[in-house]
Short mmCIF file of N, CA and C in Angstrom, two decimals:
data_model
loop_
_atom_site.label_atom_id
_atom_site.label_comp_id
_atom_site.label_asym_id
_atom_site.label_seq_id
_atom_site.Cartn_x
_atom_site.Cartn_y
_atom_site.Cartn_z
N SER A 658 -36.82 -23.03 7.73
CA SER A 658 -37.50 -24.10 7.48
C SER A 658 -36.82 -25.50 7.93
N GLY A 659 -36.10 -25.07 8.86
CA GLY A 659 -35.55 -26.23 10.20
C GLY A 659 -33.92 -26.33 9.39
N ILE A 660 -33.67 -25.31 8.61
CA ILE A 660 -32.29 -25.60 7.64
C ILE A 660 -31.59 -24.61 8.50
N PRO A 661 -29.87 -25.24 9.28
CA PRO A 661 -29.57 -24.08 10.13
C PRO A 661 -28.73 -23.41 8.70
N ALA A 662 -28.56 -21.93 9.38
CA ALA A 662 -27.55 -21.13 8.56
C ALA A 662 -26.38 -21.22 8.79
N PRO A 663 -25.54 -21.55 7.48
CA PRO A 663 -23.94 -21.64 7.58
C PRO A 663 -23.45 -20.15 8.31
N SER A 664 -22.22 -20.23 8.58
CA SER A 664 -21.56 -19.01 9.28
C SER A 664 -21.05 -18.68 8.08
N LYS A 665 -20.50 -17.09 8.31
CA LYS A 665 -19.75 -16.64 7.31
C LYS A 665 -18.67 -18.07 7.10
N SER A 666 -17.80 -17.96 8.23
CA SER A 666 -16.55 -19.11 7.96
C SER A 666 -17.13 -20.41 7.10
N ALA A 667 -17.93 -20.70 7.33
CA ALA A 667 -18.20 -22.21 6.62
C ALA A 667 -18.23 -21.53 5.29
N LEU A 668 -19.05 -20.84 5.06
CA LEU A 668 -19.44 -20.31 3.82
C LEU A 668 -17.88 -20.10 2.86
N LEU A 669 -16.96 -19.34 3.49
CA LEU A 669 -15.74 -18.83 3.02
C LEU A 669 -14.88 -20.09 2.71
N SER A 670 -15.46 -21.35 3.63
CA SER A 670 -14.84 -22.57 3.48
C SER A 670 -15.23 -23.54 2.65
N GLY A 671 -16.52 -22.95 2.20
CA GLY A 671 -16.83 -23.71 0.90
C GLY A 671 -16.66 -23.40 -0.39
N TYR A 672 -15.36 -22.49 -0.60
CA TYR A 672 -14.85 -21.96 -1.67
C TYR A 672 -14.12 -22.96 -2.32
N ASN A 673 -14.39 -24.03 -3.16
CA ASN A 673 -13.30 -25.07 -3.30
C ASN A 673 -14.15 -25.05 -4.84
N SER A 674 -13.25 -25.89 -5.58
CA SER A 674 -13.62 -27.03 -6.88
C SER A 674 -14.66 -25.96 -7.66
N ILE A 675 -15.59 -26.28 -7.78
CA ILE A 675 -16.67 -25.75 -8.96
C ILE A 675 -17.01 -24.15 -8.51
N VAL A 676 -17.16 -23.89 -6.94
CA VAL A 676 -17.68 -23.04 -6.55
C VAL A 676 -16.53 -22.17 -6.59
N TYR A 677 -14.81 -22.61 -6.45
CA TYR A 677 -14.10 -21.28 -6.67
C TYR A 677 -13.71 -20.99 -8.12
N SER A 678 -14.34 -21.71 -8.72
CA SER A 678 -14.14 -21.88 -10.42
C SER A 678 -14.91 -20.51 -10.85
N ALA A 679 -16.41 -20.75 -10.21
CA ALA A 679 -17.45 -19.62 -10.65
C ALA A 679 -17.01 -18.37 -10.06
N VAL A 680 -16.64 -18.63 -8.93
CA VAL A 680 -16.31 -17.46 -8.25
C VAL A 680 -14.98 -16.35 -8.81
N ASN A 681 -13.89 -17.27 -9.13
CA ASN A 681 -13.13 -16.95 -9.85
C ASN A 681 -12.82 -16.00 -10.95
N ILE A 682 -14.07 -16.80 -11.99
CA ILE A 682 -14.44 -15.92 -13.19
C ILE A 682 -15.03 -15.29 -12.81
N ILE A 683 -16.65 -14.79 -11.83
CA ILE A 683 -16.80 -13.73 -11.71
C ILE A 683 -15.99 -12.35 -11.35
N ALA A 684 -15.11 -12.66 -10.01
CA ALA A 684 -14.23 -11.71 -9.39
C ALA A 684 -13.05 -11.42 -10.74
N ASN A 685 -12.84 -11.97 -11.05
CA ASN A 685 -12.11 -11.74 -12.60
C ASN A 685 -12.26 -10.60 -13.45
N ALA A 686 -13.73 -11.03 -13.67
CA ALA A 686 -14.21 -10.01 -14.73
C ALA A 686 -14.40 -8.84 -13.78
N VAL A 687 -14.76 -8.41 -12.98
CA VAL A 687 -14.64 -7.39 -12.25
C VAL A 687 -13.52 -6.67 -12.01
N THR A 688 -12.25 -7.42 -12.08
CA THR A 688 -11.05 -6.48 -12.29
C THR A 688 -10.40 -6.25 -13.86
N GLU A 689 -11.64 -6.79 -14.62
CA GLU A 689 -11.06 -6.32 -15.95
C GLU A 689 -11.69 -4.95 -16.32
N VAL A 690 -12.77 -4.48 -15.58
CA VAL A 690 -13.00 -3.08 -15.90
C VAL A 690 -11.90 -2.38 -15.88
N SER A 691 -11.86 -1.30 -16.89
CA SER A 691 -10.88 -0.17 -16.63
C SER A 691 -11.82 1.17 -16.19
N TRP A 692 -11.43 1.13 -14.73
CA TRP A 692 -12.01 2.32 -14.05
C TRP A 692 -11.06 3.91 -14.43
N LYS A 693 -11.99 4.52 -14.76
CA LYS A 693 -11.47 5.81 -14.73
C LYS A 693 -11.84 6.96 -13.58
N VAL A 694 -11.14 8.01 -13.37
CA VAL A 694 -11.72 9.29 -12.62
C VAL A 694 -11.93 10.27 -13.62
N ILE A 695 -13.27 10.43 -13.87
CA ILE A 695 -13.36 11.71 -15.11
C ILE A 695 -13.80 12.88 -14.72
N ARG A 696 -14.01 14.32 -14.79
CA ARG A 696 -14.39 15.43 -14.29
C ARG A 696 -15.37 16.00 -15.48
N GLU A 697 -16.41 16.00 -14.89
CA GLU A 697 -17.15 17.43 -16.16
C GLU A 697 -16.77 18.55 -16.20
N LEU A 698 -16.42 19.30 -17.17
CA LEU A 698 -16.31 20.95 -16.66
C LEU A 698 -17.48 21.72 -17.03
N PRO A 699 -17.69 22.87 -16.19
CA PRO A 699 -18.95 23.47 -16.64
C PRO A 699 -19.12 23.78 -17.70
N SER A 700 -18.42 23.90 -18.95
CA SER A 700 -18.76 23.54 -20.43
C SER A 700 -19.35 22.57 -20.60
N GLY A 701 -19.18 21.24 -20.23
CA GLY A 701 -19.97 19.91 -20.19
C GLY A 701 -18.93 18.99 -20.64
N LYS A 702 -17.47 19.51 -21.30
CA LYS A 702 -16.46 18.83 -21.62
C LYS A 702 -16.11 17.54 -20.63
N ILE A 703 -15.65 16.71 -20.90
CA ILE A 703 -15.44 15.57 -20.20
C ILE A 703 -13.92 15.27 -19.67
N ILE A 704 -13.20 15.76 -19.00
CA ILE A 704 -11.95 15.35 -18.94
C ILE A 704 -10.94 14.16 -18.08
N ASP A 705 -10.07 13.59 -18.55
CA ASP A 705 -9.16 12.23 -17.84
C ASP A 705 -8.89 12.22 -16.55
N GLU A 706 -9.07 12.36 -15.51
CA GLU A 706 -8.47 12.84 -14.26
C GLU A 706 -7.06 11.87 -13.95
N ASN A 707 -6.48 11.16 -14.67
CA ASN A 707 -5.67 9.97 -14.52
C ASN A 707 -4.65 10.11 -13.59
N GLN A 708 -4.14 11.42 -13.10
CA GLN A 708 -3.43 11.94 -12.66
C GLN A 708 -3.55 12.34 -11.29
N SER A 709 -5.38 12.17 -10.80
CA SER A 709 -5.90 12.62 -9.44
C SER A 709 -5.37 12.30 -8.72
N PRO A 710 -5.76 12.29 -7.41
CA PRO A 710 -5.36 11.86 -6.04
C PRO A 710 -6.33 10.59 -5.96
N GLU A 711 -7.67 10.40 -6.63
CA GLU A 711 -8.65 9.67 -6.60
C GLU A 711 -8.11 8.68 -7.68
N ALA A 712 -7.46 8.79 -8.77
CA ALA A 712 -7.19 7.88 -9.60
C ALA A 712 -6.00 7.37 -9.16
N VAL A 713 -5.02 7.85 -8.74
CA VAL A 713 -3.79 7.32 -7.99
C VAL A 713 -4.17 6.24 -6.91
N LEU A 714 -5.18 6.37 -5.93
CA LEU A 714 -5.48 5.83 -5.02
C LEU A 714 -6.03 4.09 -5.76
N LEU A 715 -6.81 4.31 -6.79
CA LEU A 715 -7.40 3.38 -7.24
C LEU A 715 -6.41 2.30 -8.14
N ASN A 716 -5.10 3.03 -8.47
CA ASN A 716 -4.14 1.80 -8.66
C ASN A 716 -3.39 1.19 -7.64
N ALA A 717 -3.22 2.40 -6.15
CA ALA A 717 -2.57 1.33 -5.26
C ALA A 717 -3.80 2.09 -4.31
N VAL A 718 -4.56 0.68 -3.59
CA VAL A 718 -5.15 1.14 -2.77
C VAL A 718 -5.20 1.40 -1.20
N ASN A 719 -4.08 0.58 -0.98
CA ASN A 719 -3.22 0.53 0.69
C ASN A 719 -1.56 0.31 -0.08
N PRO A 720 -0.75 -0.19 0.91
CA PRO A 720 0.85 -0.06 0.49
C PRO A 720 0.93 -1.48 0.02
N VAL A 721 -0.07 -2.21 0.07
CA VAL A 721 0.06 -3.83 -0.45
C VAL A 721 -0.57 -4.46 -1.08
N MET A 722 -1.59 -3.63 -1.85
CA MET A 722 -2.55 -4.10 -2.42
C MET A 722 -2.95 -2.92 -3.66
N ASN A 723 -3.22 -3.40 -4.94
CA ASN A 723 -3.79 -2.78 -6.21
C ASN A 723 -5.16 -2.67 -6.32
N GLY A 724 -5.97 -2.11 -7.00
CA GLY A 724 -7.13 -1.46 -7.48
C GLY A 724 -7.88 -3.01 -7.29
N SER A 725 -7.20 -3.65 -8.71
CA SER A 725 -7.57 -5.12 -8.94
C SER A 725 -8.11 -6.02 -8.16
N THR A 726 -6.96 -6.20 -6.88
CA THR A 726 -7.11 -7.06 -5.32
C THR A 726 -8.06 -6.68 -5.09
N LEU A 727 -8.26 -5.40 -4.61
CA LEU A 727 -9.53 -4.78 -3.57
C LEU A 727 -10.91 -5.18 -4.62
N PHE A 728 -11.03 -5.02 -5.63
CA PHE A 728 -12.13 -5.52 -6.51
C PHE A 728 -12.53 -6.80 -6.40
N PHE A 729 -11.66 -7.81 -6.64
CA PHE A 729 -12.15 -9.02 -6.71
C PHE A 729 -12.27 -9.40 -5.79
N LEU A 730 -10.75 -9.27 -4.64
CA LEU A 730 -11.68 -9.54 -3.26
C LEU A 730 -13.00 -9.36 -2.96
N THR A 731 -13.23 -7.65 -3.24
CA THR A 731 -14.51 -7.49 -3.21
C THR A 731 -15.90 -8.19 -3.52
N GLN A 732 -15.33 -8.64 -4.66
CA GLN A 732 -16.96 -9.66 -5.93
C GLN A 732 -16.59 -11.37 -4.85
N ALA A 733 -15.30 -11.71 -4.76
CA ALA A 733 -15.70 -12.66 -4.22
C ALA A 733 -16.17 -13.09 -2.98
N TRP A 734 -15.70 -12.10 -1.96
CA TRP A 734 -16.49 -12.35 -0.58
C TRP A 734 -17.65 -12.07 -0.60
N LYS A 735 -18.17 -10.85 -1.48
CA LYS A 735 -19.97 -11.23 -1.91
C LYS A 735 -20.51 -12.06 -2.55
N ASP A 736 -19.96 -12.81 -3.44
CA ASP A 736 -20.10 -13.98 -3.66
C ASP A 736 -20.25 -15.23 -3.09
N THR A 737 -19.42 -15.02 -2.26
CA THR A 737 -19.25 -16.41 -1.49
C THR A 737 -19.94 -16.32 0.05
N SER A 738 -19.73 -15.25 1.31
CA SER A 738 -20.87 -14.71 2.41
C SER A 738 -22.13 -13.94 2.09
N GLY A 739 -22.07 -13.23 0.67
CA GLY A 739 -22.99 -12.39 0.64
C GLY A 739 -22.85 -10.98 0.68
N CYS A 740 -21.85 -10.68 1.50
CA CYS A 740 -21.15 -9.24 1.93
C CYS A 740 -19.71 -9.07 1.74
N ALA A 741 -19.28 -7.71 1.75
CA ALA A 741 -17.93 -7.45 2.02
C ALA A 741 -17.81 -6.49 2.56
N PHE A 742 -16.39 -5.92 3.09
CA PHE A 742 -16.24 -4.86 4.16
C PHE A 742 -14.99 -3.99 3.62
N CYS A 743 -14.71 -2.90 3.56
CA CYS A 743 -13.53 -2.23 3.27
C CYS A 743 -13.76 -0.98 3.87
N TRP A 744 -12.44 -1.18 4.47
CA TRP A 744 -12.04 0.22 5.69
C TRP A 744 -11.44 1.24 4.81
N VAL A 745 -12.03 2.21 5.26
CA VAL A 745 -11.48 3.45 4.63
C VAL A 745 -10.80 4.61 5.42
N LYS A 746 -9.40 4.39 5.10
CA LYS A 746 -8.96 5.26 6.40
C LYS A 746 -8.57 6.96 5.62
N ARG A 747 -8.22 7.52 6.43
CA ARG A 747 -8.37 8.93 6.09
C ARG A 747 -6.73 9.32 6.71
N ASN A 748 -6.53 10.61 6.30
CA ASN A 748 -5.12 11.14 6.69
C ASN A 748 -6.00 12.56 7.49
N LYS A 749 -5.22 13.05 8.11
CA LYS A 749 -5.71 14.14 9.19
C LYS A 749 -6.28 15.12 8.44
N ASN A 750 -6.33 15.43 7.28
CA ASN A 750 -7.13 16.66 6.30
C ASN A 750 -8.05 15.88 5.79
N ASN A 751 -8.63 14.70 6.50
CA ASN A 751 -9.72 14.03 6.06
C ASN A 751 -9.83 13.23 4.57
N ARG A 752 -8.84 13.72 4.07
CA ARG A 752 -8.60 12.76 2.71
C ARG A 752 -8.35 11.28 2.91
N ILE A 753 -8.78 10.37 1.98
CA ILE A 753 -8.62 8.99 1.99
C ILE A 753 -7.27 8.72 1.67
N GLU A 754 -6.74 8.11 2.55
CA GLU A 754 -5.34 7.46 2.12
C GLU A 754 -5.07 6.36 1.73
N SER A 755 -6.15 5.50 2.04
CA SER A 755 -6.18 4.10 1.93
C SER A 755 -7.12 3.20 2.02
N ILE A 756 -7.30 1.93 1.19
CA ILE A 756 -8.72 1.37 1.63
C ILE A 756 -8.31 -0.27 1.87
N TRP A 757 -8.89 -0.85 2.80
CA TRP A 757 -8.32 -2.11 3.42
C TRP A 757 -9.77 -2.91 3.27
N PRO A 758 -9.43 -3.84 2.01
CA PRO A 758 -10.71 -4.96 2.61
C PRO A 758 -10.39 -5.99 3.72
N LEU A 759 -11.41 -6.16 4.31
CA LEU A 759 -11.84 -6.89 5.25
C LEU A 759 -12.82 -8.30 5.31
N SER A 760 -12.24 -9.32 5.52
CA SER A 760 -12.48 -10.64 5.36
C SER A 760 -14.22 -10.77 6.21
N PRO A 761 -15.26 -11.02 5.47
CA PRO A 761 -16.52 -10.95 6.52
C PRO A 761 -16.58 -12.07 7.65
N ALA A 762 -15.67 -12.78 7.56
CA ALA A 762 -15.68 -14.10 8.43
C ALA A 762 -14.70 -13.25 10.07
N ASN A 763 -14.20 -12.33 9.79
CA ASN A 763 -13.62 -11.35 10.70
C ASN A 763 -14.23 -10.06 10.97
N VAL A 764 -15.48 -9.92 10.18
CA VAL A 764 -16.09 -8.66 10.99
C VAL A 764 -17.66 -9.32 11.72
N ASN A 765 -18.31 -8.25 12.48
CA ASN A 765 -19.23 -8.21 13.19
C ASN A 765 -20.03 -6.91 13.41
N VAL A 766 -21.05 -7.10 12.84
CA VAL A 766 -21.90 -6.19 12.92
C VAL A 766 -22.61 -5.29 13.87
N ARG A 767 -21.90 -4.51 14.78
CA ARG A 767 -22.92 -4.19 16.17
C ARG A 767 -24.20 -3.22 15.46
N LYS A 768 -25.32 -3.58 16.23
CA LYS A 768 -26.71 -2.67 15.89
C LYS A 768 -26.61 -1.86 17.01
N SER A 769 -27.21 -0.53 16.80
CA SER A 769 -27.39 0.75 17.57
C SER A 769 -28.55 0.08 18.47
N THR A 770 -28.79 0.09 19.78
CA THR A 770 -29.73 0.28 20.71
C THR A 770 -30.66 1.49 20.67
N GLN A 771 -30.05 2.78 20.35
CA GLN A 771 -30.72 3.66 20.43
C GLN A 771 -31.63 4.03 18.98
N PHE A 772 -31.07 3.65 17.74
CA PHE A 772 -31.44 3.90 15.99
C PHE A 772 -31.64 2.23 15.68
N ASN A 773 -32.30 2.63 14.26
CA ASN A 773 -32.48 1.34 13.87
C ASN A 773 -31.45 1.43 12.91
N GLY A 774 -29.78 1.30 13.01
CA GLY A 774 -29.15 0.65 12.18
C GLY A 774 -27.69 0.19 12.92
N VAL A 775 -26.97 0.20 11.99
CA VAL A 775 -24.96 -0.10 13.11
C VAL A 775 -24.63 0.87 13.30
N ASP A 776 -24.02 0.52 15.03
CA ASP A 776 -23.37 1.49 15.67
C ASP A 776 -21.77 1.26 15.30
N VAL A 777 -21.29 0.36 15.04
CA VAL A 777 -20.07 0.00 15.07
C VAL A 777 -20.02 -1.26 14.40
N PHE A 778 -18.49 -1.15 13.53
CA PHE A 778 -18.30 -2.57 13.16
C PHE A 778 -17.23 -2.93 13.73
N VAL A 779 -16.96 -4.20 14.40
CA VAL A 779 -15.94 -4.87 15.26
C VAL A 779 -15.05 -6.10 14.27
N TYR A 780 -13.72 -6.08 14.09
CA TYR A 780 -13.01 -6.62 13.33
C TYR A 780 -12.15 -7.45 14.34
N SER A 781 -12.05 -8.12 13.77
CA SER A 781 -11.01 -9.55 14.74
C SER A 781 -10.04 -10.24 13.47
N SER A 782 -8.42 -10.25 14.35
CA SER A 782 -7.94 -10.99 13.41
C SER A 782 -7.08 -11.44 14.62
N GLY A 783 -7.09 -12.62 14.86
CA GLY A 783 -6.17 -13.56 15.59
C GLY A 783 -6.37 -13.13 17.06
N SER A 784 -5.46 -12.61 17.81
CA SER A 784 -5.92 -12.00 19.26
C SER A 784 -6.61 -10.11 19.17
N LYS A 785 -6.32 -9.90 18.34
CA LYS A 785 -6.86 -8.24 18.53
C LYS A 785 -8.13 -7.77 17.89
N THR A 786 -8.56 -7.31 18.46
CA THR A 786 -10.08 -6.91 18.02
C THR A 786 -10.05 -5.11 17.78
N PHE A 787 -10.49 -4.55 16.91
CA PHE A 787 -10.86 -3.32 16.56
C PHE A 787 -12.20 -2.95 16.34
N GLU A 788 -12.64 -1.58 17.17
CA GLU A 788 -13.99 -1.29 16.65
C GLU A 788 -13.75 -0.08 15.65
N ILE A 789 -14.49 -0.35 14.72
CA ILE A 789 -14.40 0.42 13.40
C ILE A 789 -15.64 1.35 13.03
N PRO A 790 -15.38 2.56 13.27
CA PRO A 790 -16.74 3.49 13.32
C PRO A 790 -17.44 3.51 12.11
N LYS A 791 -18.97 3.22 11.78
CA LYS A 791 -19.53 3.38 10.77
C LYS A 791 -18.78 3.74 9.42
N GLU A 792 -18.84 5.06 9.95
CA GLU A 792 -18.21 5.83 8.29
C GLU A 792 -17.14 5.76 8.20
N GLU A 793 -16.24 4.60 8.38
CA GLU A 793 -14.75 4.56 7.62
C GLU A 793 -15.15 3.48 7.28
N ILE A 794 -16.21 2.36 7.01
CA ILE A 794 -16.89 1.02 6.63
C ILE A 794 -17.40 1.62 5.31
N ILE A 795 -17.51 0.89 3.97
CA ILE A 795 -18.05 0.55 3.28
C ILE A 795 -18.54 -0.75 3.29
N PHE A 796 -19.89 -0.70 3.28
CA PHE A 796 -20.45 -2.11 3.46
C PHE A 796 -21.42 -2.31 2.33
N PHE A 797 -20.53 -3.87 1.58
CA PHE A 797 -21.38 -3.90 0.03
C PHE A 797 -21.79 -5.80 1.12
N VAL A 798 -23.58 -4.99 -0.06
CA VAL A 798 -24.28 -6.56 0.21
C VAL A 798 -25.42 -6.80 -0.60
N ASN A 799 -25.29 -8.27 -0.67
CA ASN A 799 -26.54 -9.28 -1.92
C ASN A 799 -27.82 -9.06 -0.71
N PRO A 800 -28.73 -8.26 -1.15
CA PRO A 800 -29.27 -8.39 -0.21
C PRO A 800 -30.42 -9.50 -0.56
N SER A 801 -30.94 -10.33 0.53
CA SER A 801 -31.75 -11.24 0.22
C SER A 801 -32.97 -10.72 -0.61
N LEU A 802 -33.39 -11.68 -1.48
CA LEU A 802 -34.88 -11.40 -2.11
C LEU A 802 -36.05 -10.98 -1.49
N THR A 803 -35.96 -12.36 -0.10
CA THR A 803 -37.15 -12.26 0.79
C THR A 803 -37.44 -11.41 1.65
N ASN A 804 -36.13 -11.21 1.91
CA ASN A 804 -36.54 -9.82 2.82
C ASN A 804 -34.94 -8.78 3.05
N PRO A 805 -35.19 -7.82 2.05
CA PRO A 805 -34.25 -7.24 1.85
C PRO A 805 -33.72 -6.48 2.87
N TYR A 806 -34.14 -6.21 3.73
CA TYR A 806 -33.95 -5.48 4.92
C TYR A 806 -32.91 -5.64 6.03
N SER A 807 -33.39 -7.42 6.02
CA SER A 807 -32.79 -8.14 7.52
C SER A 807 -31.02 -8.77 7.18
N GLY A 808 -31.00 -8.58 6.16
CA GLY A 808 -29.40 -9.15 5.77
C GLY A 808 -28.52 -9.16 4.50
N SER A 809 -27.97 -10.44 4.23
CA SER A 809 -27.63 -10.67 2.87
C SER A 809 -27.77 -12.32 2.61
N PHE A 810 -27.50 -12.44 1.32
CA PHE A 810 -27.30 -13.64 0.80
C PHE A 810 -26.87 -13.86 -0.38
N SER A 811 -25.76 -14.96 -0.42
CA SER A 811 -25.23 -15.08 -1.32
C SER A 811 -25.43 -16.30 -2.06
N PRO A 812 -24.71 -16.26 -3.75
CA PRO A 812 -24.99 -17.40 -4.48
C PRO A 812 -24.59 -18.70 -3.77
N LEU A 813 -23.65 -18.75 -2.67
CA LEU A 813 -23.02 -19.76 -2.19
C LEU A 813 -24.03 -20.27 -1.30
N GLN A 814 -24.72 -19.37 -0.26
CA GLN A 814 -25.53 -19.63 0.56
C GLN A 814 -27.01 -20.25 -0.31
N ALA A 815 -27.32 -20.06 -1.25
CA ALA A 815 -28.27 -20.47 -2.23
C ALA A 815 -27.92 -21.85 -2.49
N ILE A 816 -26.99 -22.29 -2.94
CA ILE A 816 -26.12 -23.59 -2.73
C ILE A 816 -26.17 -24.45 -1.69
N TRP A 817 -25.75 -24.03 -0.79
CA TRP A 817 -26.04 -24.33 0.76
C TRP A 817 -27.44 -24.81 1.14
N ALA A 818 -28.26 -23.93 0.90
CA ALA A 818 -29.49 -24.42 1.17
C ALA A 818 -30.26 -25.27 0.24
N GLU A 819 -29.53 -25.48 -0.86
CA GLU A 819 -30.43 -26.33 -1.62
C GLU A 819 -29.79 -27.74 -1.51
N LYS A 820 -28.61 -27.81 -1.16
CA LYS A 820 -27.87 -29.07 -0.92
C LYS A 820 -28.76 -29.51 0.73
N ALA A 821 -28.68 -28.51 1.46
CA ALA A 821 -29.80 -28.92 2.85
C ALA A 821 -31.38 -29.58 2.86
N ILE A 822 -31.75 -28.79 1.86
CA ILE A 822 -32.86 -29.08 1.16
C ILE A 822 -33.02 -30.45 0.76
N TRP A 823 -32.14 -30.61 -0.35
CA TRP A 823 -31.84 -31.96 -0.99
C TRP A 823 -32.22 -32.95 0.01
N ASN A 824 -31.02 -33.03 0.61
CA ASN A 824 -30.51 -33.74 1.78
C ASN A 824 -31.58 -34.29 3.23
N GLU A 825 -32.31 -33.09 3.53
CA GLU A 825 -33.82 -33.23 3.98
C GLU A 825 -34.96 -34.16 3.51
N ASP A 826 -34.99 -33.66 2.20
CA ASP A 826 -36.11 -33.97 1.79
C ASP A 826 -35.81 -35.59 1.67
N THR A 827 -34.39 -36.02 1.03
CA THR A 827 -34.27 -37.25 0.55
C THR A 827 -34.45 -38.25 1.92
N LEU A 828 -33.69 -37.62 3.14
CA LEU A 828 -33.93 -38.38 4.37
C LEU A 828 -35.59 -38.54 4.61
N ASN A 829 -36.08 -37.60 4.80
CA ASN A 829 -37.93 -37.92 4.70
C ASN A 829 -38.29 -38.81 3.58
N ALA A 830 -38.06 -39.12 2.45
CA ALA A 830 -38.27 -39.61 1.64
C ALA A 830 -37.82 -41.12 2.04
N LEU A 831 -36.93 -41.51 2.42
CA LEU A 831 -36.21 -42.88 2.79
C LEU A 831 -36.82 -43.34 3.80
N SER A 832 -37.22 -42.42 4.84
CA SER A 832 -38.17 -42.73 6.20
C SER A 832 -39.51 -43.25 5.79
N LEU A 833 -39.60 -43.13 4.66
CA LEU A 833 -41.52 -43.60 4.75
C LEU A 833 -41.54 -45.09 4.50
#
């Protein structure tokens, strides 16, 4: 409808005042969930695996961050930009050793020219750029209800679009 789509950087910069409060309330609610690792035995009995490598990883997802911070950032980025990315780093035995959230403002998705899908994720931080294989990224997305296959749409994008439509309609009405 002639409304320019905001960049991920613009959406993240819109994270203030009322939007900040709303996103914080939702993201904090996600962090309050008590995540547990459980296993079902062949007998059907469920046991708590609170000392398993997976449970330890949920408590310290990387050397500087716990699971609550990871969940907070993932939810906050989904609410502001419509998507979130986590880089899953594995050790030489192919076991997950850390999970790093990546700001959507710094990630570009490079689509494949040979098949319908993602080829690689490109992460930029300052003057450094990293190509991360798609197998190492968890890609969270709020699909657009008008076209769920074409990309993401966040609550903040909806606010942005509503404001732009209101401004456009107001300007049109005033020019009558």
